[in-house]
PDB file of N, CA and C in Angstrom:
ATOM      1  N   UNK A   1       8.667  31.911  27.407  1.00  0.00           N
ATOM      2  CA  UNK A   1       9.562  32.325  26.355  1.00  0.00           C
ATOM      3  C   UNK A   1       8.782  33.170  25.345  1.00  0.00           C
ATOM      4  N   UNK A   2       9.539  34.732  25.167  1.00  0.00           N
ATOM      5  CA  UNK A   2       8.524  35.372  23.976  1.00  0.00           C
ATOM      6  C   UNK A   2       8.937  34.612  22.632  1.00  0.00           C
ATOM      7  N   UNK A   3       8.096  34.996  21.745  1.00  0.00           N
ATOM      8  CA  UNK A   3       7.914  35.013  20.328  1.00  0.00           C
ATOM      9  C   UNK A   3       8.433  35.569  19.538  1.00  0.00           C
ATOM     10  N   UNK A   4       9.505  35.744  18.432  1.00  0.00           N
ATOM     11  CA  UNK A   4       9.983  36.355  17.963  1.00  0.00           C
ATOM     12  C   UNK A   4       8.695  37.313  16.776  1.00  0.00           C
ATOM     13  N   UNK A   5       9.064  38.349  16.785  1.00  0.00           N
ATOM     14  CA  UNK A   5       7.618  39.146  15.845  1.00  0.00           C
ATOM     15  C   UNK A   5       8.523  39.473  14.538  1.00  0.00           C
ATOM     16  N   UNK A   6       9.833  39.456  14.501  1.00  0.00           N
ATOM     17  CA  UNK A   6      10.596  39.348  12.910  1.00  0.00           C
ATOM     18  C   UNK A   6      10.484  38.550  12.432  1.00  0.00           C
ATOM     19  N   UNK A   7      10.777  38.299  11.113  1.00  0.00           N
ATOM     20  CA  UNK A   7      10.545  37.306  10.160  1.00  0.00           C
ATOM     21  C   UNK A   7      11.871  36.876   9.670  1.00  0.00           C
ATOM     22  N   UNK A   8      12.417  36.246   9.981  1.00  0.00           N
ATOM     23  CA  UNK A   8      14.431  36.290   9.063  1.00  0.00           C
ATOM     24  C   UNK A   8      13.892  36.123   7.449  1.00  0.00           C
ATOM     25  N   UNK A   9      14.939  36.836   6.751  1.00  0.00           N
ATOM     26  CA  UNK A   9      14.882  36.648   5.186  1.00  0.00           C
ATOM     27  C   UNK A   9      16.701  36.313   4.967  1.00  0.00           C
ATOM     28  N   UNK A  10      16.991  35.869   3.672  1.00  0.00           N
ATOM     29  CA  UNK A  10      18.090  35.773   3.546  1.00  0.00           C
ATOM     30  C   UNK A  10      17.646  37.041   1.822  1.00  0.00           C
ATOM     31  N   UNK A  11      18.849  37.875   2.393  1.00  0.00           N
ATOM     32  CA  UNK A  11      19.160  38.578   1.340  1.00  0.00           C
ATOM     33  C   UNK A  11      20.643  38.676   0.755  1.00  0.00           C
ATOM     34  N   UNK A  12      20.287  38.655  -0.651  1.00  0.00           N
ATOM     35  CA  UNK A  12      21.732  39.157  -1.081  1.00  0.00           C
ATOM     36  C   UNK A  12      22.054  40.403  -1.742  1.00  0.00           C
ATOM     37  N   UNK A  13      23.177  40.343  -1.495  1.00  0.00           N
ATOM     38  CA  UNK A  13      23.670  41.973  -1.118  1.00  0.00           C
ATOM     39  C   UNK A  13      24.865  42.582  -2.380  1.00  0.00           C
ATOM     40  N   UNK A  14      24.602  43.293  -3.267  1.00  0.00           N
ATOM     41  CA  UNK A  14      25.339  43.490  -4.082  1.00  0.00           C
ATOM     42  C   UNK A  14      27.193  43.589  -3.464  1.00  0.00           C
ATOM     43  N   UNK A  15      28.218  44.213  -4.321  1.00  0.00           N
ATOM     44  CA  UNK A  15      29.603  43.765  -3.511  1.00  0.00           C
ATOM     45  C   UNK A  15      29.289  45.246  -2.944  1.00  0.00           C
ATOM     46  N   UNK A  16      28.877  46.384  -3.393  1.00  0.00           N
ATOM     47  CA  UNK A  16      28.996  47.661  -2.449  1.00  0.00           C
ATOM     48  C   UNK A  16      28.289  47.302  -1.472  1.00  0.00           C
ATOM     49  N   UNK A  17      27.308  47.092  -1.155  1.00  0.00           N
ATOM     50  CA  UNK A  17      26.409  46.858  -0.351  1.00  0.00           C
ATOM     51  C   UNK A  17      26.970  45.730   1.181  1.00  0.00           C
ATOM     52  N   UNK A  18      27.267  45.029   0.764  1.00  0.00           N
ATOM     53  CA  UNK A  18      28.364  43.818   1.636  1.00  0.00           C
ATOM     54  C   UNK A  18      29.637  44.211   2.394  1.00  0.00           C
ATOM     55  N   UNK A  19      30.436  45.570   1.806  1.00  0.00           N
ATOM     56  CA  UNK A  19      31.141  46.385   2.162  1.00  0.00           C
ATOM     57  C   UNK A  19      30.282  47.733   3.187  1.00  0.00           C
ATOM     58  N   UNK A  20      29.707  48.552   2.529  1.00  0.00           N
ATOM     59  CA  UNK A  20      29.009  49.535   2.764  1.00  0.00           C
ATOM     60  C   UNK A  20      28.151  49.263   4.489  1.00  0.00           C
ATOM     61  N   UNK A  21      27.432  48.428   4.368  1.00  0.00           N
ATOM     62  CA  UNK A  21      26.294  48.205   5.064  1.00  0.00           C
ATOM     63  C   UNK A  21      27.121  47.898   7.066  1.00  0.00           C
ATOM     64  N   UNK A  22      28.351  47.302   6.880  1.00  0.00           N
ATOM     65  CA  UNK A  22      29.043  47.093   8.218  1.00  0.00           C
ATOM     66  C   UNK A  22      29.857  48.261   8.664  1.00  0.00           C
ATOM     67  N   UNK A  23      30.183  48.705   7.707  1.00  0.00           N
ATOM     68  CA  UNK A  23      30.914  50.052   8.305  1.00  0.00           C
ATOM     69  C   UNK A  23      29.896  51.302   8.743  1.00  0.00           C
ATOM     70  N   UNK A  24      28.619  51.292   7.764  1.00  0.00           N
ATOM     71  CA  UNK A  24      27.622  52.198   8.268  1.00  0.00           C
ATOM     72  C   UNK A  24      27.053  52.093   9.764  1.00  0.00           C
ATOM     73  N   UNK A  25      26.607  50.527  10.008  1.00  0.00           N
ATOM     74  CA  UNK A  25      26.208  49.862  11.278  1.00  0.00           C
ATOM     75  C   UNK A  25      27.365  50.414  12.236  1.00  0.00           C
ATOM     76  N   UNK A  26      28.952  50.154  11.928  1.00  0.00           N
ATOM     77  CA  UNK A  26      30.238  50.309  13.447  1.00  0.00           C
ATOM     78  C   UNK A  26      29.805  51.801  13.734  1.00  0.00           C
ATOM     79  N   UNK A  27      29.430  53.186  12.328  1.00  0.00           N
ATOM     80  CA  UNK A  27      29.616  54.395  12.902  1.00  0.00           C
ATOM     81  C   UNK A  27      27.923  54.410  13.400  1.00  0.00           C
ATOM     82  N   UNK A  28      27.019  54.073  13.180  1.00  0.00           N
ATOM     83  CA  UNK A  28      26.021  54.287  13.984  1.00  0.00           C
ATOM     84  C   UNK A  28      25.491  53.478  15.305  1.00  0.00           C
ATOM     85  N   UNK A  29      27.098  52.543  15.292  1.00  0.00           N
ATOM     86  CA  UNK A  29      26.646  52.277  16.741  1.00  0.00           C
ATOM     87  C   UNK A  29      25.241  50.743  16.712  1.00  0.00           C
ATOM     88  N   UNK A  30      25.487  49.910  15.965  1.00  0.00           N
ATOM     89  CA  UNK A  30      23.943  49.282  15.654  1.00  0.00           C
ATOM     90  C   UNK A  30      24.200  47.950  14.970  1.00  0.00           C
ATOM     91  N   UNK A  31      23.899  46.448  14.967  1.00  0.00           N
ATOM     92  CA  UNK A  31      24.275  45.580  14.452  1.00  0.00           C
ATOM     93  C   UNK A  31      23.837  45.884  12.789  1.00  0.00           C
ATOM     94  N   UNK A  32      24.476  45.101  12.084  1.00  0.00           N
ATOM     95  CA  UNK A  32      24.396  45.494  10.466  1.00  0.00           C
ATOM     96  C   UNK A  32      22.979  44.872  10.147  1.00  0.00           C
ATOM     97  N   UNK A  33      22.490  43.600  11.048  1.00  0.00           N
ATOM     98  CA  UNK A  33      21.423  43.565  10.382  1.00  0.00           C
ATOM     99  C   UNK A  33      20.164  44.404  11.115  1.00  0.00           C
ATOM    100  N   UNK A  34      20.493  44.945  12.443  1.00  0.00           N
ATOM    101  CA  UNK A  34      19.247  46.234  12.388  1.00  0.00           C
ATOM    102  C   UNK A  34      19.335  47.220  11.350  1.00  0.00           C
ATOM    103  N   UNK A  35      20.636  47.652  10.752  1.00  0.00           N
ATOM    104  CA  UNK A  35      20.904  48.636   9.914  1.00  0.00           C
ATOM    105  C   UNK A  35      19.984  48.470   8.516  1.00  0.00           C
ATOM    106  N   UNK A  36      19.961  46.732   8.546  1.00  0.00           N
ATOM    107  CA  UNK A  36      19.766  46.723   6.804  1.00  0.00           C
ATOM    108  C   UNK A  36      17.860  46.354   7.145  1.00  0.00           C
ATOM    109  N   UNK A  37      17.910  46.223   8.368  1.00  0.00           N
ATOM    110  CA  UNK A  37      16.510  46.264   8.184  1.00  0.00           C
ATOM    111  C   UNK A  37      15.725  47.512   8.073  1.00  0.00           C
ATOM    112  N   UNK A  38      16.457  48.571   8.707  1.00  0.00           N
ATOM    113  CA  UNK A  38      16.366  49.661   8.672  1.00  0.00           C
ATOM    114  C   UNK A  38      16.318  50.233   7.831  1.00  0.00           C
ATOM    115  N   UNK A  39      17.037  49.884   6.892  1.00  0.00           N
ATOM    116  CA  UNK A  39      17.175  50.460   5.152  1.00  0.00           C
ATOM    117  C   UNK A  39      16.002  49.882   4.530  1.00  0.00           C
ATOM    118  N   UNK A  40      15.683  48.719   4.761  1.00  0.00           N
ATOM    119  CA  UNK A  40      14.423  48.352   3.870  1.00  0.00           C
ATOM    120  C   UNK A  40      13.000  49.114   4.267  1.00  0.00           C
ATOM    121  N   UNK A  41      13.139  49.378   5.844  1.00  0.00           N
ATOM    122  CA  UNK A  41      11.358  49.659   6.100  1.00  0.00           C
ATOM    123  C   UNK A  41      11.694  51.249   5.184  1.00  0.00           C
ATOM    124  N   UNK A  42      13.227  51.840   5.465  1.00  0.00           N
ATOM    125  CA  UNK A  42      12.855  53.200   4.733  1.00  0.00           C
ATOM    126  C   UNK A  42      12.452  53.267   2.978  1.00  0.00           C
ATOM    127  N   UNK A  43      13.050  51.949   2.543  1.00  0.00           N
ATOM    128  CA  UNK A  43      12.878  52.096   0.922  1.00  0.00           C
ATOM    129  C   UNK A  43      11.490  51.769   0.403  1.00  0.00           C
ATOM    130  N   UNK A  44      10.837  50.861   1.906  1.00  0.00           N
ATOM    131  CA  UNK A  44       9.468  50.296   1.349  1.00  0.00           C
ATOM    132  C   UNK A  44       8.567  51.998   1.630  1.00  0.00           C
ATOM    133  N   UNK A  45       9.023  52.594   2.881  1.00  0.00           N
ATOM    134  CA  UNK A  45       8.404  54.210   2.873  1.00  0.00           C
ATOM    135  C   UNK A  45       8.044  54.874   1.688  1.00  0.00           C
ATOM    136  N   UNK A  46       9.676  54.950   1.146  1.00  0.00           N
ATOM    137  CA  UNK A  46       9.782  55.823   0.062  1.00  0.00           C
ATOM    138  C   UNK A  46       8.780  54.938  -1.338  1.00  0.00           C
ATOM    139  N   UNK A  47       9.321  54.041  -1.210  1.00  0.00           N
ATOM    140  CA  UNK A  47       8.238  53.383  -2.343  1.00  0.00           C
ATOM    141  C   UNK A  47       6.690  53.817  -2.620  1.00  0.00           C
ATOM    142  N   UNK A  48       6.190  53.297  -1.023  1.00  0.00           N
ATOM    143  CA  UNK A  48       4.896  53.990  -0.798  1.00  0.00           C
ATOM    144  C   UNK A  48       4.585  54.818  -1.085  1.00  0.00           C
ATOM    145  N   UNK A  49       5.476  55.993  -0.665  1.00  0.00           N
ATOM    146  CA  UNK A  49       5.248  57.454  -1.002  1.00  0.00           C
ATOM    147  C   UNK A  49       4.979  57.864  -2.726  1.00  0.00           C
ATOM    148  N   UNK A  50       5.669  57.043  -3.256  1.00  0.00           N
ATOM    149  CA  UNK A  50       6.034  57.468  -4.915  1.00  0.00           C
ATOM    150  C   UNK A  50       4.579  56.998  -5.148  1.00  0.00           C
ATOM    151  N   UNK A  51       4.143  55.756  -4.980  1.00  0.00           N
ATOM    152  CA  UNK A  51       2.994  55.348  -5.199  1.00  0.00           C
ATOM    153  C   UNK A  51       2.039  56.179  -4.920  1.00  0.00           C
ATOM    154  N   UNK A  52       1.504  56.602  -3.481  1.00  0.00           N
ATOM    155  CA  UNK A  52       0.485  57.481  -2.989  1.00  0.00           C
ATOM    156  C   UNK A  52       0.465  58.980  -4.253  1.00  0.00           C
ATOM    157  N   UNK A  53       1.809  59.296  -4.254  1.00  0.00           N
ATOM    158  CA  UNK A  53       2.111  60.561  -5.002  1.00  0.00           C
ATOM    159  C   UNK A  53       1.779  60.436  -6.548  1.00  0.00           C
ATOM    160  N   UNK A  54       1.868  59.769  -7.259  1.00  0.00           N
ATOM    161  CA  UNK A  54       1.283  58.945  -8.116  1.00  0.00           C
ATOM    162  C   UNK A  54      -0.118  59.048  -8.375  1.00  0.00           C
ATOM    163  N   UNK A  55      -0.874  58.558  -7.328  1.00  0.00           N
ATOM    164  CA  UNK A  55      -2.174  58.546  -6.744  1.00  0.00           C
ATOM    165  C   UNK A  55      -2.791  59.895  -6.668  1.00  0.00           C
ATOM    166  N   UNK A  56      -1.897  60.834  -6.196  1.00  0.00           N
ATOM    167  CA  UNK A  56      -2.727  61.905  -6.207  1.00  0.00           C
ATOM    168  C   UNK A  56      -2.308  63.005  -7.215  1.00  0.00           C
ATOM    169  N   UNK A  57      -1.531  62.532  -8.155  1.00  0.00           N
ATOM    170  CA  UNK A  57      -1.295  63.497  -9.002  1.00  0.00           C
ATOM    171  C   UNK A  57      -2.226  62.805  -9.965  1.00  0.00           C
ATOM    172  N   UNK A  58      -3.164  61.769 -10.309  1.00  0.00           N
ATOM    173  CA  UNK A  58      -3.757  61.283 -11.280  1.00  0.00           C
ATOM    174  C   UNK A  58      -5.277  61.949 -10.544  1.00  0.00           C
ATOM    175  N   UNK A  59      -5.158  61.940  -9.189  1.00  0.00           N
ATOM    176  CA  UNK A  59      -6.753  62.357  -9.007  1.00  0.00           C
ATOM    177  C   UNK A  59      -6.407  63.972  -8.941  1.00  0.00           C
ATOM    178  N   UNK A  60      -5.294  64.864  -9.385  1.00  0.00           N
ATOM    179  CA  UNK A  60      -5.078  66.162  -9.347  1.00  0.00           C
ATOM    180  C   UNK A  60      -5.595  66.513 -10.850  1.00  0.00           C
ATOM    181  N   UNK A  61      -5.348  65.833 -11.488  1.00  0.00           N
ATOM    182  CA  UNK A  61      -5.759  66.484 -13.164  1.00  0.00           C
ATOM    183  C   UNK A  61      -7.151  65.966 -13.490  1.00  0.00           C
ATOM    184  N   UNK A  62      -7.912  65.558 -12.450  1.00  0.00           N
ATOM    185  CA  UNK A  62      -9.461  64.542 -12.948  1.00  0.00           C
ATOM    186  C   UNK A  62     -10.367  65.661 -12.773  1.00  0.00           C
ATOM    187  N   UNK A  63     -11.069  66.191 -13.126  1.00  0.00           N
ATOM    188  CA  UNK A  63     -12.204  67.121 -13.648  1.00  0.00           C
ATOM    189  C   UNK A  63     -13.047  67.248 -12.643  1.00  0.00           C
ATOM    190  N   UNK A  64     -13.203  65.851 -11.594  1.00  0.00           N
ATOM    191  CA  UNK A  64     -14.211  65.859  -9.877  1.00  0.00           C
ATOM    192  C   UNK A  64     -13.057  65.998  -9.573  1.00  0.00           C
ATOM    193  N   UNK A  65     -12.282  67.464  -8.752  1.00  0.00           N
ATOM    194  CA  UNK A  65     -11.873  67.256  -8.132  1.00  0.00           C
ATOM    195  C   UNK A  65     -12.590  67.463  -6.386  1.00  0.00           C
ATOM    196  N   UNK A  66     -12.460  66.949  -5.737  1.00  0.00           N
ATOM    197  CA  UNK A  66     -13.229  67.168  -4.042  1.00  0.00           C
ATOM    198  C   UNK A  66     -12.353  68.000  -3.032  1.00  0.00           C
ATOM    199  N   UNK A  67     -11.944  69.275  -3.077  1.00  0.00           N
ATOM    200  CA  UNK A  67     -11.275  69.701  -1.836  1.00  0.00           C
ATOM    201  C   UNK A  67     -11.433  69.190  -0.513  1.00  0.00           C
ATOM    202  N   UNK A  68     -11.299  69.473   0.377  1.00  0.00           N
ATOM    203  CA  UNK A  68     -11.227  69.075   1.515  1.00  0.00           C
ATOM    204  C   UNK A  68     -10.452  69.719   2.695  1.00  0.00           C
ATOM    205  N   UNK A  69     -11.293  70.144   3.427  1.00  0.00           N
ATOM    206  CA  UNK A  69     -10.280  71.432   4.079  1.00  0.00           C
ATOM    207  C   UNK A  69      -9.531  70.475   5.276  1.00  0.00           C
ATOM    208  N   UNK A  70      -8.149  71.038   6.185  1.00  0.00           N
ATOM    209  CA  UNK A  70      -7.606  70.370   6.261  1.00  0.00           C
ATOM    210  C   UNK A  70      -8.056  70.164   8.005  1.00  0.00           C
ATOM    211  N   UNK A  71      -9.266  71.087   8.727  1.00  0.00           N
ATOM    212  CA  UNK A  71     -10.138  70.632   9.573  1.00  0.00           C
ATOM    213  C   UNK A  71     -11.195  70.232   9.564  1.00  0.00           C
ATOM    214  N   UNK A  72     -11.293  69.613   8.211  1.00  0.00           N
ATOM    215  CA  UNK A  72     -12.188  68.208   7.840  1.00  0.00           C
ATOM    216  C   UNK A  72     -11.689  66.989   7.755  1.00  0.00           C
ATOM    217  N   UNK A  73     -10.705  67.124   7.874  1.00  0.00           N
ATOM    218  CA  UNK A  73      -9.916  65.870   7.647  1.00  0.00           C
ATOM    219  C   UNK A  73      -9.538  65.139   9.216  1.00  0.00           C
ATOM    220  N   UNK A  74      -9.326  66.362   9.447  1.00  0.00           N
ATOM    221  CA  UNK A  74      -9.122  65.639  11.051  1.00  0.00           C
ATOM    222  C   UNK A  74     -10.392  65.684  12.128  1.00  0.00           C
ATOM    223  N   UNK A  75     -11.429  66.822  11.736  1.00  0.00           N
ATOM    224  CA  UNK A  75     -12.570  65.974  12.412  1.00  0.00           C
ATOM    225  C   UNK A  75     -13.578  64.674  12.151  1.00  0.00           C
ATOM    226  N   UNK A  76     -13.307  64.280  10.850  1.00  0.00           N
ATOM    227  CA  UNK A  76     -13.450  62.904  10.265  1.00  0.00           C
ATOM    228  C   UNK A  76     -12.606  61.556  11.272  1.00  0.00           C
ATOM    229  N   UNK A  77     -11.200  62.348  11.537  1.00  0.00           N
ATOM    230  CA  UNK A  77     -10.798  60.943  12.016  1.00  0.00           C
ATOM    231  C   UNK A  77     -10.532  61.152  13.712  1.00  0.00           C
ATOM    232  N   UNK A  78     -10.356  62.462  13.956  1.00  0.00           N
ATOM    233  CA  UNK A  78     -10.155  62.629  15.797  1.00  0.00           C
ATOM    234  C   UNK A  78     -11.962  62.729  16.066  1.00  0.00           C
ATOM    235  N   UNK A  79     -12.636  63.214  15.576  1.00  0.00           N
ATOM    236  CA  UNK A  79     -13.958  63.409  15.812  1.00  0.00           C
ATOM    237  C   UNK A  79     -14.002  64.779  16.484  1.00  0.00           C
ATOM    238  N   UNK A  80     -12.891  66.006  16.037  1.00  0.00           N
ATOM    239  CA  UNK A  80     -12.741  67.224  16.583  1.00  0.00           C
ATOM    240  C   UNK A  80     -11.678  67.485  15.486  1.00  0.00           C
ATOM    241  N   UNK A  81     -12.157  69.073  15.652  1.00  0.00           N
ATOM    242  CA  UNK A  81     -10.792  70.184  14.887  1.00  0.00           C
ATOM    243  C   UNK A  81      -9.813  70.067  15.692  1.00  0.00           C
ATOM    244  N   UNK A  82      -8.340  69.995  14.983  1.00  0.00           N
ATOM    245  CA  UNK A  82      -7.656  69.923  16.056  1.00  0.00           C
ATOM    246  C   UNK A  82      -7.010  71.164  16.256  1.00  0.00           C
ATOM    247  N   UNK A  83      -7.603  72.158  16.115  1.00  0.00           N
ATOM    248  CA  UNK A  83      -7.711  73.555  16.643  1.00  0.00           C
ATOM    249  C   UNK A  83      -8.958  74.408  17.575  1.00  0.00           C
ATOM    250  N   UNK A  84      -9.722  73.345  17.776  1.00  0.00           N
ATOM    251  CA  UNK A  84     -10.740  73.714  18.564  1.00  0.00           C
ATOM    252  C   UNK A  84      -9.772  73.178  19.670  1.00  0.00           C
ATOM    253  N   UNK A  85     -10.187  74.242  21.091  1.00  0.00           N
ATOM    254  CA  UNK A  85      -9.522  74.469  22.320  1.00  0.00           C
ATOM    255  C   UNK A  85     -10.872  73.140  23.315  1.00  0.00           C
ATOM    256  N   UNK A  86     -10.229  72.748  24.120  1.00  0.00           N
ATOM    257  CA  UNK A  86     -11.634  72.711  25.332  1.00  0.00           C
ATOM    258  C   UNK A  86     -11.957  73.943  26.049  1.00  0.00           C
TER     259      UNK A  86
END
């Protein structure tokens, strides 16, 4: 028998939201709670994002700033340009 790798939460759901969230799920075809899980990994995204963005607009006005070209960045993490050919 597998393991379930979700976690159940009980959430509550404002009255739009309780309305909103089942009719979105019937037109996309998808149970309401893949839908609303779906909505959360995107809001925790966007969250992230505001944060990171945040992040780099405070290290944009700092006096060290470090460029970084953008085939340094990826031969740091592929261990190649990823415009170099074989």
């Amino acid at each position: 028998m597998a393991t379930a790798t979700k976690q159940r939460i009980q959430v509550s759901l404002s009255t739009a939201a309780r309305h909103l969230v089942p009719v979105l799920a019937r037109k996309r075809h998808v149970p309401a709670a893949t839908l609303a899980s779906a909505l959360i990994d995107t809001a925790l995204e966007l969250e992230e994002d505001r944060v990171l963005s945040k992040i780099a607009d405070e290290r944009f006005v700092s006096k060290n700033i470090r460029w970084i070209s953008h085939d340094a960045v990826w031969k740091k993490h592929l261990g190649k340009s990823p415009t170099t050919r074989k």
